[in-house]
């Protein structure tokens, strides 16, 4: 079983960083395969917490090779800053490999991301404004600029010139924004090329060779299944393939190489940005009232639900088993890591959404039409909580309070996937590792 894909099963922010950090020491390569610096994960190095956006989390483990795959969009300025931050902490980035085919986020992508959001007004997606969508648009339109282009000044100048002939009129005539010159872009970007040159690689070949040598690869997903461009709540999604299949196209490996698919599932759900969210407990400032608004606020405060990338307060809601089942299906999950379970210790009772109701019809599956999702009312089961029990020190599953185990086993039954890792606090060691995971680890070592 050479490789594992780790994916978010909700709308991102499921706590992927901690689980990646926990398991990545067992891997020879840690690969990002989609997204860009719209992601945000905190990794722990000694006593220091580092907020990373683009770098694979595996960079903190000296034995792992961190790889940025072809499916990622790279803002070179952000990458260079992250490398400096890590080097400043004594973490070497020498082994970092960046795909020569990864697309480069340009200054006009960032300007267009903001302008397009403004144009959408109340229908805006709530993007991170990092230029992610416009960069993927250019990739699909076959006019993007790739890392390999950045390394060749002549080609880079030519490509920038061609791009600006299309972008400048859009920026000035449609959005009334400033235009760019080839010179100013080259002045900013060519120095990045000098720093990144030795890291740009044929990464698909590198990984293929590693697999032939029996090395273990961890594919580290960003965002989450419900933000996937194909399978998420379109158009309120990001622009890349966040599901497990994205690891194949975004890194250049065949599906047969994927042995294990680990879905990260938070014990409740959060979402940033716009779009449908059936179990949302609206905050008072968003028009919420009563117990729901109070419960949403408790989840936000107890779970520290503020974005690493944008600092925005995340929308919060109860666990949604409809999307959990859907995520199990579209990713082919073999295992689940349940995160932030300790946050639920604040409640007397805990709700779980088992189906949606819309126009008198009940859906226990992900509805085909977006309009159903927008109007769906959650059908809840209410379970007894374990208030007063501190879970943070528990390492053995059987030492969890009986109601906590009932909650976990109920989620397992609804989702159909074993919850093999259970996180009860932010630190790496605050994790319950169950038997089936240890068995899979032993298999991998064989
Ligand atoms: P974009 O990826 O910046 O284009 O934003 C598209 C949508 O995805 C917005 O709703 C963002 O809030 C959301 N999004 C992007 N990255 C993340 C993430 O890492 N966690 C959670 N939501 C994200």
Short mmCIF file of C-alpha atoms and ligand atoms in Angstrom, two decimals:
data_model
loop_
_atom_site.label_atom_id
_atom_site.label_comp_id
_atom_site.label_asym_id
_atom_site.label_seq_id
_atom_site.Cartn_x
_atom_site.Cartn_y
_atom_site.Cartn_z
CA UNK A 1 0.00 0.00 0.00
CA UNK A 2 2.35 2.73 -1.16
CA UNK A 3 0.20 5.85 -1.11
CA UNK A 4 -2.44 7.66 0.90
CA UNK A 5 -4.63 10.55 -0.15
CA UNK A 6 -5.87 12.85 2.59
CA UNK A 7 -8.92 14.97 1.75
CA UNK A 8 -11.35 17.32 3.45
CA UNK A 9 -14.90 15.98 3.44
CA UNK A 10 -16.77 19.21 4.18
CA UNK A 11 -16.16 22.86 3.13
CA UNK A 12 -12.52 22.94 4.17
CA UNK A 13 -11.06 23.76 7.59
CA UNK A 14 -11.69 20.23 8.89
CA UNK A 15 -8.32 20.15 10.68
CA UNK A 16 -6.36 18.54 7.85
CA UNK A 17 -3.13 20.28 8.95
CA UNK A 18 -2.95 18.50 12.28
CA UNK A 19 -3.69 15.06 10.82
CA UNK A 20 -1.22 15.58 7.98
CA UNK A 21 1.34 16.63 10.53
CA UNK A 22 0.58 13.54 12.63
CA UNK A 23 0.90 11.01 9.82
CA UNK A 24 3.35 12.66 7.41
CA UNK A 25 6.41 11.47 9.35
CA UNK A 26 5.63 7.99 8.02
CA UNK A 27 5.93 9.12 4.40
CA UNK A 28 8.89 9.66 2.09
CA UNK A 29 7.07 12.28 -0.02
CA UNK A 30 4.30 14.73 0.91
CA UNK A 31 2.59 16.16 -2.16
CA UNK A 32 0.13 19.00 -2.64
CA UNK A 33 -1.95 18.39 -5.75
CA UNK A 34 -4.45 21.27 -6.05
CA UNK A 35 -5.34 24.75 -4.87
CA UNK A 36 -2.86 27.41 -3.93
CA UNK A 37 -2.36 29.87 -1.13
CA UNK A 38 -6.12 30.02 -0.59
CA UNK A 39 -5.47 27.15 1.82
CA UNK A 40 -4.17 27.68 5.31
CA UNK A 41 -2.82 25.15 7.72
CA UNK A 42 -0.98 25.47 10.98
CA UNK A 43 1.93 23.13 11.54
CA UNK A 44 3.81 22.73 14.78
CA UNK A 45 7.60 22.76 14.87
CA UNK A 46 8.96 22.35 18.38
CA UNK A 47 7.17 25.04 20.37
CA UNK A 48 6.43 27.19 17.35
CA UNK A 49 3.19 27.24 15.38
CA UNK A 50 3.69 28.08 11.73
CA UNK A 51 0.85 29.20 9.47
CA UNK A 52 1.51 27.87 5.97
CA UNK A 53 -0.57 28.45 2.86
CA UNK A 54 1.26 26.90 -0.05
CA UNK A 55 4.00 24.69 1.26
CA UNK A 56 3.12 21.01 1.90
CA UNK A 57 2.91 20.38 5.66
CA UNK A 58 5.50 17.63 5.33
CA UNK A 59 8.21 20.28 4.99
CA UNK A 60 8.70 20.23 8.78
CA UNK A 61 9.78 16.58 8.72
CA UNK A 62 13.42 16.46 7.66
CA UNK A 63 13.13 13.03 6.03
CA UNK A 64 10.12 13.79 3.83
CA UNK A 65 10.42 15.40 0.39
CA UNK A 66 7.79 18.15 0.03
CA UNK A 67 6.36 18.39 -3.49
CA UNK A 68 4.12 21.02 -5.10
CA UNK A 69 2.37 19.14 -7.90
CA UNK A 70 1.29 20.27 -11.36
CA UNK A 71 -2.32 20.74 -10.17
CA UNK A 72 -1.34 23.55 -7.77
CA UNK A 73 -1.37 27.25 -8.69
CA UNK A 74 1.72 28.97 -7.32
CA UNK A 75 2.04 32.57 -6.19
CA UNK A 76 5.85 32.73 -6.29
CA UNK A 77 6.02 35.74 -3.94
CA UNK A 78 4.10 33.80 -1.27
CA UNK A 79 6.24 30.72 -1.77
CA UNK A 80 9.49 32.65 -1.43
CA UNK A 81 8.18 34.26 1.79
CA UNK A 82 7.17 30.89 3.23
CA UNK A 83 10.58 29.46 2.41
CA UNK A 84 12.24 32.39 4.21
CA UNK A 85 9.94 31.93 7.21
CA UNK A 86 10.77 28.22 7.42
CA UNK A 87 14.52 28.74 6.92
CA UNK A 88 14.35 31.36 9.71
CA UNK A 89 12.96 28.64 11.99
CA UNK A 90 15.82 26.35 11.04
CA UNK A 91 13.68 24.22 8.68
CA UNK A 92 15.48 23.52 5.44
CA UNK A 93 13.57 23.84 2.16
CA UNK A 94 16.40 22.29 0.14
CA UNK A 95 14.33 19.23 -0.70
CA UNK A 96 11.32 21.19 -1.96
CA UNK A 97 10.31 20.22 -5.50
CA UNK A 98 7.87 22.30 -7.56
CA UNK A 99 6.31 20.94 -10.72
CA UNK A 100 7.50 22.64 -13.91
CA UNK A 101 3.87 22.40 -15.07
CA UNK A 102 2.29 24.17 -12.08
CA UNK A 103 0.64 27.43 -13.15
CA UNK A 104 1.81 30.78 -11.84
CA UNK A 105 -0.55 33.26 -10.17
CA UNK A 106 0.10 36.66 -11.75
CA UNK A 107 -0.69 40.13 -10.33
CA UNK A 108 -3.62 40.54 -12.73
CA UNK A 109 -5.17 37.30 -11.44
CA UNK A 110 -5.37 38.81 -7.97
CA UNK A 111 -6.80 42.09 -9.28
CA UNK A 112 -9.40 40.23 -11.34
CA UNK A 113 -10.40 37.97 -8.43
CA UNK A 114 -11.30 41.03 -6.31
CA UNK A 115 -12.99 42.86 -9.20
CA UNK A 116 -15.12 39.87 -10.17
CA UNK A 117 -16.31 39.42 -6.60
CA UNK A 118 -17.28 43.08 -6.42
CA UNK A 119 -19.22 42.72 -9.66
CA UNK A 120 -21.19 39.76 -8.23
CA UNK A 121 -22.38 41.93 -5.33
CA UNK A 122 -24.72 40.00 -3.03
CA UNK A 123 -24.14 36.81 -5.07
CA UNK A 124 -20.42 36.84 -4.44
CA UNK A 125 -18.63 33.58 -3.75
CA UNK A 126 -16.57 35.01 -0.91
CA UNK A 127 -13.26 33.99 -2.46
CA UNK A 128 -9.97 34.47 -0.69
CA UNK A 129 -9.02 37.03 -3.39
CA UNK A 130 -5.68 35.29 -3.91
CA UNK A 131 -6.17 35.05 -7.69
CA UNK A 132 -6.93 31.31 -7.58
CA UNK A 133 -10.01 31.28 -9.85
CA UNK A 134 -8.60 33.60 -12.56
CA UNK A 135 -5.36 31.57 -12.66
CA UNK A 136 -7.26 28.29 -13.18
CA UNK A 137 -9.40 30.07 -15.81
CA UNK A 138 -6.25 30.88 -17.80
CA UNK A 139 -5.03 27.31 -17.35
CA UNK A 140 -8.26 25.92 -18.83
CA UNK A 141 -8.20 28.55 -21.59
CA UNK A 142 -4.67 27.38 -22.48
CA UNK A 143 -3.08 30.77 -22.01
CA UNK A 144 -1.60 30.31 -18.53
CA UNK A 145 2.01 30.88 -17.52
CA UNK A 146 3.75 27.91 -15.93
CA UNK A 147 6.72 27.53 -13.58
CA UNK A 148 8.87 26.38 -16.50
CA UNK A 149 8.08 29.66 -18.32
CA UNK A 150 9.21 31.66 -15.33
CA UNK A 151 12.68 30.12 -15.64
CA UNK A 152 13.26 31.38 -19.16
CA UNK A 153 13.31 35.18 -19.24
CA UNK A 154 12.71 35.42 -23.00
CA UNK A 155 9.71 33.11 -22.93
CA UNK A 156 8.38 34.70 -19.75
CA UNK A 157 8.48 38.21 -21.28
CA UNK A 158 6.71 36.98 -24.39
CA UNK A 159 3.99 35.20 -22.42
CA UNK A 160 3.44 38.19 -20.16
CA UNK A 161 3.17 40.46 -23.19
CA UNK A 162 0.57 38.18 -24.77
CA UNK A 163 -1.36 37.91 -21.50
CA UNK A 164 -1.39 41.66 -20.94
CA UNK A 165 -2.79 42.27 -24.41
CA UNK A 166 -5.88 40.42 -23.18
CA UNK A 167 -5.90 41.39 -19.48
CA UNK A 168 -5.20 45.12 -19.64
CA UNK A 169 -8.33 46.02 -21.62
CA UNK A 170 -10.44 43.91 -19.24
CA UNK A 171 -8.86 45.54 -16.20
CA UNK A 172 -9.22 49.09 -17.48
CA UNK A 173 -12.35 49.03 -19.65
CA UNK A 174 -14.56 46.60 -17.72
CA UNK A 175 -13.39 47.13 -14.15
CA UNK A 176 -11.76 50.58 -14.27
CA UNK A 177 -8.62 49.19 -12.66
CA UNK A 178 -4.93 49.89 -13.12
CA UNK A 179 -3.14 48.11 -15.97
CA UNK A 180 0.28 46.42 -15.87
CA UNK A 181 3.42 46.70 -17.99
CA UNK A 182 5.66 43.79 -18.94
CA UNK A 183 8.53 45.60 -17.27
CA UNK A 184 6.87 45.94 -13.86
CA UNK A 185 5.81 42.29 -13.83
CA UNK A 186 9.28 41.11 -14.87
CA UNK A 187 10.86 43.29 -12.22
CA UNK A 188 8.76 41.61 -9.54
CA UNK A 189 8.75 38.03 -10.86
CA UNK A 190 12.21 37.38 -12.33
CA UNK A 191 13.96 37.61 -8.95
CA UNK A 192 11.58 34.86 -7.74
CA UNK A 193 12.76 32.71 -10.61
CA UNK A 194 16.34 33.03 -9.38
CA UNK A 195 15.34 31.75 -5.91
CA UNK A 196 13.03 28.97 -7.13
CA UNK A 197 15.02 27.72 -10.15
CA UNK A 198 16.74 24.81 -8.41
CA UNK A 199 13.45 23.58 -6.96
CA UNK A 200 11.54 23.35 -10.25
CA UNK A 201 11.39 19.73 -11.32
CA UNK A 202 9.69 17.10 -13.44
CA UNK A 203 7.69 16.03 -10.38
CA UNK A 204 5.48 13.42 -12.09
CA UNK A 205 8.62 11.55 -13.09
CA UNK A 206 10.11 12.03 -9.64
CA UNK A 207 7.03 10.47 -8.03
CA UNK A 208 6.83 7.67 -10.53
CA UNK A 209 10.43 6.73 -9.78
CA UNK A 210 9.73 6.94 -6.04
CA UNK A 211 6.77 4.58 -6.41
CA UNK A 212 8.87 2.09 -8.35
CA UNK A 213 11.36 2.17 -5.50
CA UNK A 214 8.58 1.33 -3.03
CA UNK A 215 8.51 4.74 -1.37
CA UNK A 216 5.42 5.95 0.50
CA UNK A 217 3.62 9.04 -0.74
CA UNK A 218 1.09 11.20 1.08
CA UNK A 219 -1.10 13.34 -1.15
CA UNK A 220 -2.26 16.27 0.91
CA UNK A 221 -5.58 17.77 -0.19
CA UNK A 222 -6.56 21.39 0.40
CA UNK A 223 -10.06 22.85 0.83
CA UNK A 224 -12.72 20.12 0.89
CA UNK A 225 -15.10 17.91 -1.07
CA UNK A 226 -17.97 20.41 -0.96
CA UNK A 227 -15.69 23.06 -2.48
CA UNK A 228 -14.64 20.78 -5.36
CA UNK A 229 -15.20 22.33 -8.79
CA UNK A 230 -17.15 19.26 -10.02
CA UNK A 231 -18.64 17.70 -6.91
CA UNK A 232 -19.11 20.68 -4.59
CA UNK A 233 -21.86 23.24 -4.18
CA UNK A 234 -21.18 24.88 -7.56
CA UNK A 235 -20.80 27.82 -8.20
CA UNK A 236 -19.93 28.39 -4.53
CA UNK A 237 -16.76 26.34 -4.82
CA UNK A 238 -13.08 26.78 -5.44
CA UNK A 239 -11.63 26.20 -8.92
CA UNK A 240 -9.76 22.92 -8.45
CA UNK A 241 -10.39 19.20 -7.90
CA UNK A 242 -10.29 18.79 -4.14
CA UNK A 243 -11.53 15.18 -4.16
CA UNK A 244 -9.23 12.15 -3.98
CA UNK A 245 -9.25 11.69 -7.77
CA UNK A 246 -7.62 15.12 -8.04
CA UNK A 247 -4.45 13.59 -6.58
CA UNK A 248 -4.00 11.56 -9.78
CA UNK A 249 -4.33 14.46 -12.22
CA UNK A 250 -2.76 17.01 -9.90
CA UNK A 251 0.38 14.98 -9.26
CA UNK A 252 0.60 12.74 -12.30
CA UNK A 253 0.10 9.28 -10.77
CA UNK A 254 -2.29 6.51 -11.79
CA UNK A 255 -5.35 5.59 -9.67
CA UNK A 256 -3.90 2.13 -9.01
CA UNK A 257 -1.18 3.73 -6.91
CA UNK A 258 -3.64 5.01 -4.31
CA UNK A 259 -3.93 2.53 -1.45
CA UNK A 260 -5.76 4.44 1.24
CA UNK A 261 -8.10 7.44 1.17
CA UNK A 262 -8.36 9.24 4.49
CA UNK A 263 -11.23 11.72 4.82
CA UNK A 264 -10.97 14.43 7.43
CA UNK A 265 -14.32 15.09 9.07
CA UNK A 266 -14.92 17.69 11.74
CA UNK A 267 -17.37 16.65 14.51
CA UNK A 268 -19.50 19.62 13.38
CA UNK A 269 -19.39 21.63 10.14
CA UNK A 270 -18.05 25.06 9.17
CA UNK A 271 -18.01 27.07 5.99
CA UNK A 272 -16.40 30.35 4.94
CA UNK A 273 -17.66 32.41 2.04
CA UNK A 274 -21.10 32.24 0.43
CA UNK A 275 -23.26 29.32 -0.68
CA UNK A 276 -25.74 26.83 0.76
CA UNK A 277 -25.10 25.31 4.19
CA UNK A 278 -28.15 23.33 5.38
CA UNK A 279 -27.11 22.84 9.03
CA UNK A 280 -25.88 26.40 9.55
CA UNK A 281 -26.61 27.89 12.98
CA UNK A 282 -26.75 31.53 11.96
CA UNK A 283 -24.99 34.04 14.19
CA UNK A 284 -27.08 36.90 15.59
CA UNK A 285 -25.26 39.35 13.27
CA UNK A 286 -26.40 37.25 10.29
CA UNK A 287 -30.05 37.21 11.39
CA UNK A 288 -29.93 34.12 13.65
CA UNK A 289 -31.97 33.97 16.85
CA UNK A 290 -32.51 31.95 20.02
CA UNK A 291 -30.79 28.67 20.84
CA UNK A 292 -29.50 28.16 17.30
CA UNK A 293 -27.60 31.47 17.30
CA UNK A 294 -26.24 30.68 20.78
CA UNK A 295 -25.13 27.16 19.70
CA UNK A 296 -23.47 28.58 16.55
CA UNK A 297 -21.59 31.10 18.69
CA UNK A 298 -20.49 28.33 21.10
CA UNK A 299 -19.13 26.23 18.22
CA UNK A 300 -17.28 29.27 16.84
CA UNK A 301 -15.76 30.27 20.18
CA UNK A 302 -14.93 26.77 21.49
CA UNK A 303 -13.61 25.66 18.09
CA UNK A 304 -11.68 28.90 17.41
CA UNK A 305 -13.36 29.05 14.04
CA UNK A 306 -11.55 31.95 12.40
CA UNK A 307 -9.84 31.56 9.00
CA UNK A 308 -6.04 31.09 8.90
CA UNK A 309 -5.89 32.79 5.49
CA UNK A 310 -8.47 35.56 5.83
CA UNK A 311 -9.17 35.85 9.59
CA UNK A 312 -12.91 35.66 8.76
CA UNK A 313 -15.36 34.19 11.30
CA UNK A 314 -16.46 30.82 9.92
CA UNK A 315 -20.16 29.95 9.64
CA UNK A 316 -20.86 27.02 11.99
CA UNK A 317 -23.41 24.20 12.09
CA UNK A 318 -24.18 20.68 13.33
CA UNK A 319 -22.68 17.56 11.74
CA UNK A 320 -24.27 16.80 8.37
CA UNK A 321 -24.43 13.06 7.61
CA UNK A 322 -25.85 13.69 4.12
CA UNK A 323 -22.62 15.33 2.99
CA UNK A 324 -20.57 12.82 5.00
CA UNK A 325 -22.11 9.95 2.99
CA UNK A 326 -21.66 11.89 -0.25
CA UNK A 327 -17.99 12.57 0.54
CA UNK A 328 -17.45 8.87 1.33
CA UNK A 329 -18.88 8.07 -2.09
CA UNK A 330 -17.11 10.61 -4.33
CA UNK A 331 -13.74 10.12 -2.66
CA UNK A 332 -13.92 6.36 -2.08
CA UNK A 333 -12.97 6.91 1.56
CA UNK A 334 -11.34 3.96 3.29
CA UNK A 335 -10.86 5.70 6.66
CA UNK A 336 -12.04 8.83 8.44
CA UNK A 337 -10.24 11.06 10.92
CA UNK A 338 -12.80 12.74 13.18
CA UNK A 339 -11.50 16.09 14.39
CA UNK A 340 -12.35 18.63 17.10
CA UNK A 341 -14.53 16.19 19.01
CA UNK A 342 -13.56 17.95 22.25
CA UNK A 343 -15.39 21.11 21.08
CA UNK A 344 -18.73 19.29 21.51
CA UNK A 345 -18.07 18.81 25.24
CA UNK A 346 -19.69 22.25 25.68
CA UNK A 347 -23.20 20.94 24.86
CA UNK A 348 -25.89 19.13 26.87
CA UNK A 349 -27.25 17.48 23.73
CA UNK A 350 -25.83 17.25 20.23
CA UNK A 351 -27.72 17.30 16.95
CA UNK A 352 -26.83 15.31 13.84
CA UNK A 353 -28.48 16.01 10.50
CA UNK A 354 -29.54 12.66 9.01
CA UNK A 355 -31.51 13.96 5.99
CA UNK A 356 -32.85 17.14 4.37
CA UNK A 357 -36.47 18.08 3.93
CA UNK A 358 -37.60 20.26 1.03
CA UNK A 359 -41.14 20.78 -0.29
CA UNK A 360 -42.44 17.80 1.66
CA UNK A 361 -39.78 15.45 0.27
CA UNK A 362 -37.02 13.90 2.35
CA UNK A 363 -33.51 13.51 0.95
CA UNK A 364 -31.04 11.21 2.65
CA UNK A 365 -28.71 11.69 -0.33
CA UNK A 366 -27.10 14.78 -1.82
CA UNK A 367 -29.83 16.45 -3.90
CA UNK A 368 -29.30 16.91 -7.62
CA UNK A 369 -30.58 20.46 -7.75
CA UNK A 370 -28.82 23.37 -6.18
CA UNK A 371 -32.21 25.00 -5.42
CA UNK A 372 -33.13 22.05 -3.16
CA UNK A 373 -29.91 22.49 -1.25
CA UNK A 374 -30.60 26.20 -0.80
CA UNK A 375 -34.05 25.54 0.70
CA UNK A 376 -33.28 22.29 2.50
CA UNK A 377 -34.24 22.07 6.16
CA UNK A 378 -32.15 19.64 8.19
CA UNK A 379 -33.86 16.61 9.75
CA UNK A 380 -32.11 16.12 13.08
CA UNK A 381 -31.50 13.30 15.51
CA UNK A 382 -30.62 14.63 18.95
CA UNK A 383 -28.10 12.67 20.99
CA UNK A 384 -27.16 13.01 24.66
CA UNK A 385 -23.89 14.86 25.16
CA UNK A 386 -21.00 14.32 27.58
CA UNK A 387 -20.82 17.80 29.10
CA UNK A 388 -18.40 18.08 31.99
CA UNK A 389 -16.08 15.35 30.65
CA UNK A 390 -12.71 16.61 29.49
CA UNK A 391 -11.68 14.53 26.47
CA UNK A 392 -8.34 16.22 25.90
CA UNK A 393 -6.29 13.66 27.84
CA UNK A 394 -7.97 10.52 26.44
CA UNK A 395 -5.79 8.33 24.19
CA UNK A 396 -7.63 5.02 24.43
CA UNK A 397 -10.99 4.73 22.65
CA UNK A 398 -12.56 2.72 25.48
CA UNK A 399 -11.73 5.49 27.95
CA UNK A 400 -14.07 7.90 26.18
CA UNK A 401 -17.40 8.53 27.95
CA UNK A 402 -20.09 6.15 26.75
CA UNK A 403 -22.11 8.97 25.12
CA UNK A 404 -19.04 10.08 23.16
CA UNK A 405 -18.55 6.56 21.83
CA UNK A 406 -22.25 6.41 20.96
CA UNK A 407 -21.89 9.66 19.01
CA UNK A 408 -18.84 8.36 17.09
CA UNK A 409 -20.45 4.99 16.37
CA UNK A 410 -23.62 6.69 15.17
CA UNK A 411 -21.60 8.83 12.73
CA UNK A 412 -19.76 5.72 11.54
CA UNK A 413 -23.08 3.98 10.93
CA UNK A 414 -24.45 6.98 9.00
CA UNK A 415 -21.30 7.55 6.92
CA UNK A 416 -20.36 3.90 6.40
CA UNK A 417 -16.62 4.50 6.97
CA UNK A 418 -14.57 3.61 10.09
CA UNK A 419 -13.41 6.53 12.19
CA UNK A 420 -9.85 5.39 12.64
CA UNK A 421 -8.29 8.55 14.07
CA UNK A 422 -10.08 10.74 16.61
CA UNK A 423 -8.71 14.13 17.51
CA UNK A 424 -9.46 15.45 21.01
CA UNK A 425 -7.26 18.56 21.06
CA UNK A 426 -4.98 20.68 18.89
CA UNK A 427 -1.70 18.95 19.74
CA UNK A 428 -0.36 16.14 17.62
CA UNK A 429 -0.47 13.65 20.50
CA UNK A 430 -4.07 14.52 21.43
CA UNK A 431 -5.28 11.82 19.07
CA UNK A 432 -6.89 8.43 19.60
CA UNK A 433 -5.45 5.96 17.10
CA UNK A 434 -7.70 2.96 16.63
CA UNK A 435 -6.78 -0.63 15.84
CA UNK A 436 -7.75 -0.61 12.15
CA UNK A 437 -5.40 2.30 11.46
CA UNK A 438 -2.51 0.56 13.19
CA UNK A 439 -3.19 -2.55 11.11
CA UNK A 440 -3.13 -0.46 7.90
CA UNK A 441 0.15 1.08 9.06
CA UNK A 442 1.62 -2.35 9.61
CA UNK A 443 0.46 -3.38 6.12
CA UNK A 444 2.17 -0.35 4.68
CA UNK A 445 5.44 -1.18 6.38
CA UNK A 446 5.40 -4.73 4.93
P1 LIG B 1 -11.15 30.72 -3.80
O1 LIG B 1 -10.60 29.36 -3.62
O2 LIG B 1 -10.30 31.80 -3.19
O3 LIG B 1 -11.51 31.00 -5.23
O4 LIG B 1 -12.55 30.79 -2.99
C1 LIG B 1 -13.68 30.01 -3.38
C2 LIG B 1 -14.44 29.50 -2.17
O5 LIG B 1 -13.66 28.53 -1.50
C3 LIG B 1 -14.74 30.59 -1.13
O6 LIG B 1 -16.00 30.31 -0.53
C4 LIG B 1 -13.63 30.41 -0.11
O7 LIG B 1 -14.00 30.88 1.16
C5 LIG B 1 -13.47 28.91 -0.13
N1 LIG B 1 -12.15 28.46 0.27
C6 LIG B 1 -11.00 28.52 -0.45
N2 LIG B 1 -9.99 27.99 0.24
C7 LIG B 1 -10.48 27.56 1.41
C8 LIG B 1 -9.91 26.87 2.54
O8 LIG B 1 -8.73 26.54 2.59
N3 LIG B 1 -10.78 26.59 3.55
C9 LIG B 1 -12.09 26.91 3.50
N4 LIG B 1 -12.66 27.53 2.47
C10 LIG B 1 -11.87 27.86 1.42
#
